Amino acid sequence: MIDKIKELIAEAEAFKAQTKEEVEAFRIQYLGKKGLLNQYFAEFKNVANEQKKEFGQAVNALKKTAEDKVNALKEELESKEEVKGVYGDLSRPGSPINLGARHPISIVKNQIIDIFSNIGFNVSEGPEIEDDWHNFTALNLPEYHPARDMQDTFFIQTNPDVLLRTHTSSVQVRYMEKNQPPIRTISPGRVYRNEAISARSHCFFHQIEGLYIDKEVSFADLKQTLQYFTTQLFGKSKIRLRPSYFPFTEPSAEIDVYWGLETESDYRITKGTGWLEIGGCGMVDPNVLENCNIDSKEYSGFAFGVGIDRIAMLLHQINDIRLLSENDVRFLEQFKSAL
Ligand code: PHE
């Protein structure tokens, strides 16, 4: 019998387990109520007196071996589980990380910012919820000025002094109020107009406006700057400044780029004229400078504004402006390879 116990000790020592269940089964087999040890303890009274000592020692050794084994295995399995908790199953195949894409509006905005930072412009931003002064009055659009109707404005109903900005010119007012010339800044941002939503226009879109104020800034500087811009962005250097009207600039002009008439899409984009309008510009009206505490006798400047959405649509062949705000990942994922 003692030999049998020694055999069991060796077996217990060699026992290995992968799961908690296996450890539990082992424990029950050796240390459970009806387990081997209790059977041997019950046997004790039948053992001959001269063998009792050796028998007792062997059973105790078996008990200790079994108990130590159970404890060691439990600890081992628990520490394995901890590792799993932190790193997951280390043996499973890797899952590819799904990279995001920049939004086409951001892509084009960043391109334009790069182009202008190369010639010394900084970036300025301002609030989308504006007051009347920064969006209209300071820009030479006093109350009841008919040109206010040019931009269908969303007002906060309970307070006509609070509105959603209709252009980022409001940021330029804020910038001039805080900074003296020389000023070279571009202001990108979202703007809002109460317009019917269609494939070509939306009630919110994005603009980037530029402002340059210094001594002796001329219309020629404006044209050169715009030409540099269209060459960099579109690879097209032929532009045309068509007389127009904005309350905050005098003289004012629409900016047309010569797109060409080589392909069918050139015809479509330019409605058969070869020319594409991309924005407005002009020399900052002296009244605007004075409203912002800049001496209009000492300083002059130019301003321009272009729509980012239209340019993004043009550069990336997007045929519906609404796609830009629908957050459809199937659309957005197509810009993964862009900047
Ligand atoms: N703020 C004008 C608009 O939103 C664009 C513009 C900017 C025109 C600067 C002239 C000078 O229509």
Short mmCIF file of C-alpha atoms in Angstrom, two decimals, residues 42-240:
data_model
loop_
_atom_site.label_atom_id
_atom_site.label_comp_id
_atom_site.label_asym_id
_atom_site.label_seq_id
_atom_site.Cartn_x
_atom_site.Cartn_y
_atom_site.Cartn_z
CA ALA A 42 -9.88 5.86 6.86
CA GLU A 43 -7.55 2.93 6.14
CA PHE A 44 -5.19 4.04 8.94
CA LYS A 45 -6.94 2.06 11.65
CA ASN A 46 -6.45 -1.18 9.67
CA VAL A 47 -2.72 -0.70 9.26
CA ALA A 48 -0.48 -2.86 11.44
CA ASN A 49 1.01 -0.94 14.37
CA GLU A 50 4.64 -1.25 13.30
CA GLN A 51 3.76 0.18 9.87
CA LYS A 52 1.59 3.03 11.15
CA LYS A 53 4.46 5.51 11.32
CA GLU A 54 5.69 4.96 7.80
CA PHE A 55 2.14 4.83 6.46
CA GLY A 56 1.20 8.07 8.22
CA GLN A 57 4.25 9.87 6.83
CA ALA A 58 3.51 8.67 3.30
CA VAL A 59 -0.14 9.79 3.44
CA ASN A 60 0.88 13.19 4.81
CA ALA A 61 3.46 13.56 2.06
CA LEU A 62 0.77 12.76 -0.51
CA LYS A 63 -1.54 15.33 1.03
CA LYS A 64 1.12 18.04 0.95
CA THR A 65 2.11 17.22 -2.62
CA ALA A 66 -1.52 17.37 -3.80
CA GLU A 67 -2.20 20.64 -1.96
CA ASP A 68 0.96 22.29 -3.25
CA LYS A 69 0.13 21.14 -6.77
CA VAL A 70 -3.38 22.59 -6.66
CA ASN A 71 -2.11 25.94 -5.38
CA ALA A 72 0.70 26.15 -7.92
CA LEU A 73 -1.58 25.30 -10.85
CA LYS A 74 -4.23 27.82 -9.76
CA GLU A 75 -1.65 30.56 -9.54
CA GLU A 76 -0.20 29.68 -12.91
CA LEU A 77 -3.59 29.77 -14.66
CA GLU A 78 -4.57 33.06 -13.03
CA SER A 79 -1.41 34.78 -14.17
CA LYS A 80 -2.05 33.50 -17.69
CA GLU A 81 -5.51 35.04 -17.59
CA GLU A 82 -4.10 38.39 -16.54
CA VAL A 83 -1.89 38.42 -19.60
CA LYS A 84 -4.91 37.64 -21.75
CA GLY A 85 -6.82 40.52 -20.21
CA VAL A 86 -4.17 43.06 -21.13
CA TYR A 87 -3.09 41.87 -24.54
CA GLY A 88 -5.94 39.68 -25.71
CA ASP A 89 -5.12 36.36 -27.27
CA LEU A 90 -1.53 36.79 -28.31
CA SER A 91 -1.72 33.96 -30.79
CA ARG A 92 -4.63 35.30 -32.86
CA PRO A 93 -3.97 36.77 -36.33
CA GLY A 94 -3.55 40.55 -36.44
CA SER A 95 -6.44 42.72 -37.56
CA PRO A 96 -5.59 45.57 -39.96
CA ILE A 97 -5.93 49.11 -38.53
CA ASN A 98 -8.55 50.99 -40.50
CA LEU A 99 -7.00 54.32 -41.40
CA GLY A 100 -9.27 57.32 -41.71
CA ALA A 101 -9.27 59.84 -44.54
CA ARG A 102 -9.28 63.61 -44.50
CA HIS A 103 -12.47 65.29 -45.58
CA PRO A 104 -12.18 66.88 -49.05
CA ILE A 105 -13.02 70.27 -47.53
CA SER A 106 -10.06 69.92 -45.15
CA ILE A 107 -7.80 68.73 -47.95
CA VAL A 108 -8.54 71.78 -50.09
CA LYS A 109 -8.50 74.16 -47.13
CA ASN A 110 -5.04 72.92 -46.10
CA GLN A 111 -3.78 73.25 -49.67
CA ILE A 112 -4.94 76.88 -49.81
CA ILE A 113 -3.45 77.62 -46.39
CA ASP A 114 -0.12 76.18 -47.58
CA ILE A 115 -0.17 78.31 -50.71
CA PHE A 116 -0.73 81.52 -48.77
CA SER A 117 1.61 80.74 -45.90
CA ASN A 118 4.37 80.53 -48.50
CA ILE A 119 3.87 84.24 -49.17
CA GLY A 120 3.63 85.31 -45.56
CA PHE A 121 -0.07 85.00 -44.71
CA ASN A 122 -1.10 83.68 -41.32
CA VAL A 123 -4.38 81.92 -40.47
CA SER A 124 -7.10 83.60 -38.40
CA GLU A 125 -10.36 82.18 -37.15
CA GLY A 126 -13.48 83.55 -35.50
CA PRO A 127 -16.91 82.55 -34.20
CA GLU A 128 -19.66 81.14 -36.44
CA ILE A 129 -22.29 82.83 -34.29
CA GLU A 130 -21.68 86.51 -34.91
CA ASP A 131 -23.06 89.89 -34.01
CA ASP A 132 -24.41 92.43 -36.45
CA TRP A 133 -21.36 94.68 -36.13
CA HIS A 134 -18.77 92.15 -37.27
CA ASN A 135 -20.86 90.55 -40.01
CA PHE A 136 -22.46 93.71 -41.43
CA THR A 137 -22.11 97.15 -39.89
CA ALA A 138 -18.31 97.31 -39.66
CA LEU A 139 -18.15 96.06 -43.24
CA ASN A 140 -19.87 99.20 -44.48
CA LEU A 141 -23.33 97.66 -44.39
CA PRO A 142 -25.29 99.86 -42.00
CA GLU A 143 -28.78 98.86 -40.94
CA TYR A 144 -31.31 99.12 -43.80
CA HIS A 145 -28.51 98.95 -46.38
CA PRO A 146 -30.12 97.18 -49.34
CA ALA A 147 -27.02 95.03 -49.90
CA ARG A 148 -27.84 93.14 -46.72
CA ASP A 149 -30.34 91.27 -48.85
CA MET A 150 -27.49 89.91 -50.99
CA GLN A 151 -26.84 87.41 -48.24
CA ASP A 152 -29.92 85.70 -46.85
CA THR A 153 -29.13 85.64 -43.21
CA PHE A 154 -30.13 83.24 -40.45
CA PHE A 155 -30.93 85.37 -37.42
CA ILE A 156 -31.46 84.17 -33.89
CA GLN A 157 -35.15 84.91 -33.69
CA THR A 158 -35.24 86.43 -30.26
CA ASN A 159 -32.28 88.73 -30.90
CA PRO A 160 -31.72 90.31 -34.33
CA ASP A 161 -28.23 91.32 -33.23
CA VAL A 162 -27.14 87.67 -33.17
CA LEU A 163 -26.81 85.72 -36.40
CA LEU A 164 -24.94 82.92 -38.14
CA ARG A 165 -22.12 84.58 -40.09
CA THR A 166 -22.82 84.85 -43.80
CA HIS A 167 -19.16 85.22 -44.73
CA THR A 168 -15.76 84.99 -43.07
CA SER A 169 -15.23 88.73 -43.65
CA SER A 170 -16.38 88.99 -40.04
CA VAL A 171 -13.12 87.33 -39.00
CA GLN A 172 -11.17 89.98 -40.88
CA VAL A 173 -12.99 92.72 -38.95
CA ARG A 174 -12.07 91.01 -35.71
CA TYR A 175 -8.47 90.65 -36.86
CA MET A 176 -8.17 94.32 -37.86
CA GLU A 177 -9.65 95.43 -34.55
CA LYS A 178 -6.87 93.60 -32.72
CA ASN A 179 -3.90 94.07 -35.07
CA GLN A 180 -2.30 97.03 -36.79
CA PRO A 181 -0.83 96.79 -40.31
CA PRO A 182 1.06 95.23 -41.91
CA ILE A 183 -1.66 92.57 -41.99
CA ARG A 184 -1.53 89.43 -44.09
CA THR A 185 -4.09 86.90 -43.00
CA ILE A 186 -6.41 84.26 -44.41
CA SER A 187 -9.60 83.24 -42.64
CA PRO A 188 -11.07 79.84 -43.44
CA GLY A 189 -14.38 78.74 -41.98
CA ARG A 190 -17.98 77.66 -42.28
CA VAL A 191 -20.62 80.21 -43.24
CA TYR A 192 -24.42 80.09 -43.40
CA ARG A 193 -27.01 81.46 -45.80
CA ASN A 194 -30.71 80.85 -45.95
CA GLU A 195 -30.71 79.32 -49.40
CA ALA A 196 -32.59 76.40 -50.91
CA ILE A 197 -30.52 73.20 -50.78
CA SER A 198 -29.70 71.63 -54.14
CA ALA A 199 -26.86 69.79 -55.82
CA ARG A 200 -25.11 73.14 -56.37
CA SER A 201 -25.89 75.15 -53.23
CA HIS A 202 -26.34 74.54 -49.55
CA CYS A 203 -27.47 76.54 -46.53
CA PHE A 204 -23.97 76.21 -45.13
CA PHE A 205 -20.67 76.06 -46.93
CA HIS A 206 -17.04 77.06 -46.46
CA GLN A 207 -15.08 80.12 -47.44
CA ILE A 208 -11.53 81.22 -47.23
CA GLU A 209 -10.98 84.94 -47.32
CA GLY A 210 -7.69 86.83 -47.55
CA LEU A 211 -6.77 90.28 -46.28
CA TYR A 212 -3.63 92.27 -47.04
CA ILE A 213 -3.16 95.72 -45.51
CA ASP A 214 -0.03 97.80 -45.62
CA LYS A 215 1.28 101.09 -46.99
CA GLU A 216 0.75 101.53 -50.74
CA VAL A 217 -1.00 98.25 -51.47
CA SER A 218 -2.46 98.45 -54.96
CA PHE A 219 -4.89 96.66 -57.22
CA ALA A 220 -1.88 95.27 -59.11
CA ASP A 221 -0.77 93.54 -55.89
CA LEU A 222 -4.21 91.98 -55.64
CA LYS A 223 -4.10 90.67 -59.17
CA GLN A 224 -0.58 89.26 -58.76
CA THR A 225 -1.54 87.53 -55.54
CA LEU A 226 -4.61 85.95 -57.11
CA GLN A 227 -2.64 84.86 -60.14
CA TYR A 228 -0.04 83.21 -57.91
CA PHE A 229 -2.89 81.48 -56.06
CA THR A 230 -4.69 80.09 -59.13
CA THR A 231 -1.40 78.92 -60.64
CA GLN A 232 -0.50 77.06 -57.46
CA LEU A 233 -3.92 75.54 -56.89
CA PHE A 234 -5.21 74.81 -60.39
CA GLY A 235 -2.08 75.15 -62.52
CA LYS A 236 -3.90 77.93 -64.37
CA SER A 237 -2.42 81.42 -64.45
CA LYS A 238 -4.85 83.28 -66.71
CA ILE A 239 -7.38 85.19 -64.65
CA ARG A 240 -9.87 87.96 -65.26
#
